[in-house]
Short mmCIF file of C-alpha atoms in Angstrom, two decimals:
data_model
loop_
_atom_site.label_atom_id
_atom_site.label_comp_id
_atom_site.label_asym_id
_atom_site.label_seq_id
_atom_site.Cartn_x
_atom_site.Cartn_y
_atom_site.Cartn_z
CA UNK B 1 36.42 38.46 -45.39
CA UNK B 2 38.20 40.46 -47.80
CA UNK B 3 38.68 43.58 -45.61
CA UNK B 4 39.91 41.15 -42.77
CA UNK B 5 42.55 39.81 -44.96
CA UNK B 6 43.43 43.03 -46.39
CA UNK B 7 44.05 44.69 -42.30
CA UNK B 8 46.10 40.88 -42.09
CA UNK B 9 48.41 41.86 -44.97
CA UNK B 10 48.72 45.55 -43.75
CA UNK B 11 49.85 44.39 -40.15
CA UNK B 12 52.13 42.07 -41.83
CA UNK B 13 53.87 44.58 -44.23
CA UNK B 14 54.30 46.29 -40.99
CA UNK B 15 55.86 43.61 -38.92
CA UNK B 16 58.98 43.17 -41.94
CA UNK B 17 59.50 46.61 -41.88
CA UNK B 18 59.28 47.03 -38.40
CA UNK B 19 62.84 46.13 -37.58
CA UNK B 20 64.40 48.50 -40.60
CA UNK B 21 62.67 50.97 -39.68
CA UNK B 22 60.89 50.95 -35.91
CA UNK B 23 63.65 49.83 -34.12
CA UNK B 24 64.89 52.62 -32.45
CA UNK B 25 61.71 53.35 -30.55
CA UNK B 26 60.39 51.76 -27.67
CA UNK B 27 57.19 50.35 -27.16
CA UNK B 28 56.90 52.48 -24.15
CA UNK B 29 56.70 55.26 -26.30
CA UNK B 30 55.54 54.02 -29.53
CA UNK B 31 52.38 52.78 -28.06
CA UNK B 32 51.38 55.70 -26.32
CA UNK B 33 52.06 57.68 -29.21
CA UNK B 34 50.10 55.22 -31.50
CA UNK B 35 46.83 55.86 -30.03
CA UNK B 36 47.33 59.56 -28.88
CA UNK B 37 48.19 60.22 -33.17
CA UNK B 38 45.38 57.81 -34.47
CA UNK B 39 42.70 59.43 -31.98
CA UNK B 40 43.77 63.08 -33.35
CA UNK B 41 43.73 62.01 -36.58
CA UNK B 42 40.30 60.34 -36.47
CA UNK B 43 38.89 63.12 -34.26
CA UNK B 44 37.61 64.98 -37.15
CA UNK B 45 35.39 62.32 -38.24
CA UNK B 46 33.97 61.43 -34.65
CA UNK B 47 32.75 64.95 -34.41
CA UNK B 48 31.84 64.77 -37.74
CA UNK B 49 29.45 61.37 -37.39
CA UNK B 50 29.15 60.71 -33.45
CA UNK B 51 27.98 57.65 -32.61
CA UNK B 52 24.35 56.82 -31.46
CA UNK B 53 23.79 57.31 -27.70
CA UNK B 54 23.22 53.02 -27.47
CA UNK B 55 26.62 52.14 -28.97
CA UNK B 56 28.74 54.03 -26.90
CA UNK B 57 28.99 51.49 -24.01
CA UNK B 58 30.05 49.04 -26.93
CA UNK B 59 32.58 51.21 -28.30
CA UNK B 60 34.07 52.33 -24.85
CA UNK B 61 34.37 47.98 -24.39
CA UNK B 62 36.01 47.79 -27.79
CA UNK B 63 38.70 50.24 -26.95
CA UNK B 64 39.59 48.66 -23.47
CA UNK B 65 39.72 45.35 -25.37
CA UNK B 66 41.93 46.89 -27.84
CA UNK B 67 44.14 48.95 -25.26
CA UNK B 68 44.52 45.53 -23.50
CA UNK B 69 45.47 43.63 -26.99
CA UNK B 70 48.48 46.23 -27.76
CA UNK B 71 49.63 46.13 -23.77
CA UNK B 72 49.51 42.55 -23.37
CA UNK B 73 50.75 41.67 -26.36
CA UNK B 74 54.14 43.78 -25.84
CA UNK B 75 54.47 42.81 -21.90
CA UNK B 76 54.42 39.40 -23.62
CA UNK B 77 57.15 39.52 -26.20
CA UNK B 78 59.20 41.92 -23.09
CA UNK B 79 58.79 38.66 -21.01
CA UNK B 80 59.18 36.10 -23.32
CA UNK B 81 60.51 36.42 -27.13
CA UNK B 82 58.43 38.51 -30.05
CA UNK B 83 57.93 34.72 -31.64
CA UNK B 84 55.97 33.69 -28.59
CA UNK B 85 54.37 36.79 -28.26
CA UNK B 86 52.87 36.73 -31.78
CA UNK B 87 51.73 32.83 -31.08
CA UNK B 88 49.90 33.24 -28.15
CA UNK B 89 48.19 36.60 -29.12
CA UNK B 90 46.80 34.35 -32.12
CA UNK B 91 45.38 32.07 -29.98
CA UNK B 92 42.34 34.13 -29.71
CA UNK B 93 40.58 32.20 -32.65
CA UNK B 94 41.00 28.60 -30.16
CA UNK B 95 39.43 30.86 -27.21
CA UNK B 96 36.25 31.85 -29.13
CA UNK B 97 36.17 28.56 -30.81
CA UNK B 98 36.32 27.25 -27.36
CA UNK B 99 33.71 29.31 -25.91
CA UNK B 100 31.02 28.86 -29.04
CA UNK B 101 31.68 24.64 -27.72
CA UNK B 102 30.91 25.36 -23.77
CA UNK B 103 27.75 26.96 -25.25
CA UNK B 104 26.84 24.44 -27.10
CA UNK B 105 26.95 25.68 -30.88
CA UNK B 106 27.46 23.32 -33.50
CA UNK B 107 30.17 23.99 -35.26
CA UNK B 108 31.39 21.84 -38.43
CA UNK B 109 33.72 19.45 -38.16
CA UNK B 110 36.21 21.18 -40.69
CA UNK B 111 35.68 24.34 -38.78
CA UNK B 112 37.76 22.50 -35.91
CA UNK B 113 39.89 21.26 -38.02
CA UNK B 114 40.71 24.21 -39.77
CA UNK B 115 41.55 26.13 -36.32
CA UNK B 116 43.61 23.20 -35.34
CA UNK B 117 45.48 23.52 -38.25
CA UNK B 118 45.89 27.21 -38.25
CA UNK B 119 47.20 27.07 -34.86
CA UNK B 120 49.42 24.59 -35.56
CA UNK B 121 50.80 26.43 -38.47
CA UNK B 122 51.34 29.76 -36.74
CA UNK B 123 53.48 27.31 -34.30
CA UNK B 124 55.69 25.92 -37.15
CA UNK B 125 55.87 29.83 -38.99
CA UNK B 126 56.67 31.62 -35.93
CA UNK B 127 58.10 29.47 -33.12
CA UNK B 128 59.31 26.31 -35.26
CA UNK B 129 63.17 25.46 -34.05
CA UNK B 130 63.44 28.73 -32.30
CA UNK B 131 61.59 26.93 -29.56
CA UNK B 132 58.68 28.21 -27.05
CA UNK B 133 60.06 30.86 -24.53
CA UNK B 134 57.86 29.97 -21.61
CA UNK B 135 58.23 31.88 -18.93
CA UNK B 136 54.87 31.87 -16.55
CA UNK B 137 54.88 35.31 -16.43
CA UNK B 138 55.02 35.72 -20.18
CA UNK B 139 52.80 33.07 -20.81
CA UNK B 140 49.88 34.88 -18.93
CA UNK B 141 50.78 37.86 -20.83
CA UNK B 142 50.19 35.93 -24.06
CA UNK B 143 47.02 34.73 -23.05
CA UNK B 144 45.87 37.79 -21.67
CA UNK B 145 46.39 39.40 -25.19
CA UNK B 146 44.77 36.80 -27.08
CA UNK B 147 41.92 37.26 -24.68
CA UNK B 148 41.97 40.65 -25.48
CA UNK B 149 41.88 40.24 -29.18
CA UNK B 150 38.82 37.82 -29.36
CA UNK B 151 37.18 40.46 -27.10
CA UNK B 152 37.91 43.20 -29.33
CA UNK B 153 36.49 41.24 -32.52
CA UNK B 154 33.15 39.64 -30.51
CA UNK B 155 32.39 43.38 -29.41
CA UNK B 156 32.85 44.89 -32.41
CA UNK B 157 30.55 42.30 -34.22
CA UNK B 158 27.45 43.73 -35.49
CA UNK B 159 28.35 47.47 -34.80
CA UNK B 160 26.66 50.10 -37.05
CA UNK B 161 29.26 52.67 -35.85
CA UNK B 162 31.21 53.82 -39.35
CA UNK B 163 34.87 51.63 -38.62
CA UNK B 164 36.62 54.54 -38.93
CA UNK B 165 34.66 56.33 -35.95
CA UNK B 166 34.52 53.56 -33.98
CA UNK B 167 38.37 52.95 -33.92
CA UNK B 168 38.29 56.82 -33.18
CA UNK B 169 36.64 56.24 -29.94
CA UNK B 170 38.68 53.00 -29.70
CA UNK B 171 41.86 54.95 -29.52
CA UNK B 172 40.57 57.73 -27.48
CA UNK B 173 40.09 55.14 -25.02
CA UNK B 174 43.66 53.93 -25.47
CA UNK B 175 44.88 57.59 -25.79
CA UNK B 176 43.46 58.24 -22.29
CA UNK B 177 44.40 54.94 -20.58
CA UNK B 178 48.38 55.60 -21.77
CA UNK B 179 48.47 59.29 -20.96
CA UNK B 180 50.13 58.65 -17.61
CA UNK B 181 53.20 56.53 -19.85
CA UNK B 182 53.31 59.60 -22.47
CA UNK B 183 53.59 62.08 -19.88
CA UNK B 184 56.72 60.16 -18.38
CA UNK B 185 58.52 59.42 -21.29
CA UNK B 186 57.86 63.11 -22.74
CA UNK B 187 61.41 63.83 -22.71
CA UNK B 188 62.43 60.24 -25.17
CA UNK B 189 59.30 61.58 -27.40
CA UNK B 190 60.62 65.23 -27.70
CA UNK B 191 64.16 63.40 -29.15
CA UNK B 192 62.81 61.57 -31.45
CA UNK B 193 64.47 62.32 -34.99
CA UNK B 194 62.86 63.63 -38.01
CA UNK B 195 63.44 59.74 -39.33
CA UNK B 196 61.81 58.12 -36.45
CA UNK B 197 58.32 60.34 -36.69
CA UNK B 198 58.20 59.17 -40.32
CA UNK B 199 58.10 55.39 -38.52
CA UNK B 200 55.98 56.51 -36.38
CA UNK B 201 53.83 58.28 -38.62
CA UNK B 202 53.72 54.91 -41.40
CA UNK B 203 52.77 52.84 -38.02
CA UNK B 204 50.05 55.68 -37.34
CA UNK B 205 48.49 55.63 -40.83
CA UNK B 206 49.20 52.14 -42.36
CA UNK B 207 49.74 50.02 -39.43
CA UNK B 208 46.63 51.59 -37.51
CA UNK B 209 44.03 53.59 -38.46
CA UNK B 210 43.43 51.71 -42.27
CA UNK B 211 43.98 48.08 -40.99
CA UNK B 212 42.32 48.65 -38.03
CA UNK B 213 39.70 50.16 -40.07
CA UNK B 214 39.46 47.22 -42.01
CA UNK B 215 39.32 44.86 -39.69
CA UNK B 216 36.27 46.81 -38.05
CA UNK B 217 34.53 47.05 -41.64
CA UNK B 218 34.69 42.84 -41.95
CA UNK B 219 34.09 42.13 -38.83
CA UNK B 220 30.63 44.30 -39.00
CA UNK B 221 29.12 41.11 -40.95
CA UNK B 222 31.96 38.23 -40.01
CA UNK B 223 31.84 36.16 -36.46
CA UNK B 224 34.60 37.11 -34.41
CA UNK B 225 35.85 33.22 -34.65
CA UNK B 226 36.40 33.29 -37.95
CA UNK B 227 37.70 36.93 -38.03
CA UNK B 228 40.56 36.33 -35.65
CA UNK B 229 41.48 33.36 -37.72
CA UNK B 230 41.42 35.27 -40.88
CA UNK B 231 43.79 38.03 -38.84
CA UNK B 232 46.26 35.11 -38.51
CA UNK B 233 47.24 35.26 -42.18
CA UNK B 234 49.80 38.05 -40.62
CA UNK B 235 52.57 35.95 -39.77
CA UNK B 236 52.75 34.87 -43.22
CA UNK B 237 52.41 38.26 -44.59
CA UNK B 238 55.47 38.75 -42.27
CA UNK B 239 57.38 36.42 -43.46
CA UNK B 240 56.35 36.76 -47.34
CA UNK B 241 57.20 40.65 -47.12
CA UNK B 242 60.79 39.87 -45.14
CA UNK B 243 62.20 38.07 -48.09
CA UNK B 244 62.22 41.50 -50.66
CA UNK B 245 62.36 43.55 -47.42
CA UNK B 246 64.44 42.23 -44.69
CA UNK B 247 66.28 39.84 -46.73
CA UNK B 248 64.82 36.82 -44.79
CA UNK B 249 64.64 34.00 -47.18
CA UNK B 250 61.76 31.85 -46.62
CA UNK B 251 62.62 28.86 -45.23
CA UNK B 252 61.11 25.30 -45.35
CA UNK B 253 59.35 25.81 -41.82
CA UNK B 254 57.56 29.08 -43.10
CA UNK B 255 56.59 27.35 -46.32
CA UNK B 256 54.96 24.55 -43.96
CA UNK B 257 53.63 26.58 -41.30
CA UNK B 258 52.30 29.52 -43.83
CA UNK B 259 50.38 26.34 -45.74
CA UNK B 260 48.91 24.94 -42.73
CA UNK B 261 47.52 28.73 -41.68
CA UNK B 262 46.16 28.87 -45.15
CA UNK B 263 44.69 25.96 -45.19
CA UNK B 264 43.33 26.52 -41.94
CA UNK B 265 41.41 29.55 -43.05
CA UNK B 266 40.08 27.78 -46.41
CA UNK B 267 38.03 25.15 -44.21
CA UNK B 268 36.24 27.95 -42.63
CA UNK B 269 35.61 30.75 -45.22
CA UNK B 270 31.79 29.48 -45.06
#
């Protein structure tokens, strides 16, 4: 769990810095360039340690769910606002909880509770006053994310893959399926400033390939449920790190909402 929560706080230390320092580039650009950087950089170690012959269906399945994760996820927040974005990606851990019910697993009864209140808190910490942007097209976006997301944890369950070489191939998959959006927005990617590849390199290294890496490690030995609900501990890392950072105080809703997550993923560390 600890590697989970670890990639949670990375990914949230990225989110308050995101604006200060990210803001100039788009995501059309910034994603592409994400994967294309991470895959080079991991290369090395995927032709260093390839992966057995029986886990590369697996892996190619981890990066599509991943690819789909990072597109959904920002066709959501271009369609609706980056608060309901961030909410309905995180309702992967209700999906899987969900599907574990329709196949008839018994799961505690503070297991349920603790998702209910997780969800609920990510509403209060990220939505709260600002209100649900709800456009239909956004919404499907948002769901399509989180579907995405609890795909990417349930295959990577169980893999035996090194992380690190399995979010190579996970971003080679990525790299490949965005080529055709690098290629077109060569021309933004050749004027990017010497200050803007240092974003984009702290996004590569920090906000990638280690938390990424980490969540692969933990969720080698943790159910995808309970991973994806551990991964919702980013919002508050958000909002903890955008006090010093940003200069966002934390207000009464985040206190609430980042209690409610927390308490959430207490009822269903066993």
């Amino acid at each position: 769990m600890i590697h989970i929560a670890l990639a949670a706080l990375l990914w949230g230390l990225g989110g308050a810095l995101a604006g200060r320092f990210m803001g100039e580039i788009p995501p059309s650009v910034l994603i592409p360039l994400r994967f294309l950087l991470s895959f080079l950089l991991l290369l090395p170690l995927v032709l260093r340690f390839p992966p057995a012959a029986t886990e590369w269906p697996r892996l190619v399945r981890v990066g599509l769910a991943l690819s789909g994760a990072q597109a959904f996820y920002y066709l959501a927040i271009h369609a609706t606002t980056v608060a309901t974005g961030i909410f309905l990606q995180y309702l992967a851990p209700a999906l899987l909880t969900l599907y574990a019910l329709l196949r008839r697993e018994r799961l505690p009864g503070k297991a349920l509770l603790g998702v209910a209140l997780a969800l609920w808190g990510a509403y209060v910490l990220v939505v709260g006053s600002k209100g649900f942007a709800a456009s239909p097209v956004g919404v499907a976006y948002g769901l399509l994310s989180a579907l995405s997301f609890a795909l990417y944890a349930a295959f990577s369950h169980g893999l035996r893959t090194p992380p690190l070489v399995s979010l190579g191939v996970a971003t080679g998959v990525g790299s490949l399926l965005s080529l055709p959006v690098l290629l077109s927005h060569l021309s933004q990617i050749l004027a990017l400033r010497p200050g803007d590849w240092g974003a984009v390199g702290y996004l590569v290294v920090l906000g990638t390939v280690v938390p990424f890496g980490l969540f692969l490690l933990g969720v080698r030995t943790v159910p995808a449920r309970k991973a994806t609900l551990i991964a919702m501990l980013e919002p508050v890392a958000g909002a903890v790190f955008a006090w010093p950072l940003a200069g966002e105080p934390l207000s009464l809703e985040a206190l609430l909402g980042g209690s409610l997550i927390l308490l959430g993923v207490a009822l269903n560390r066993r």
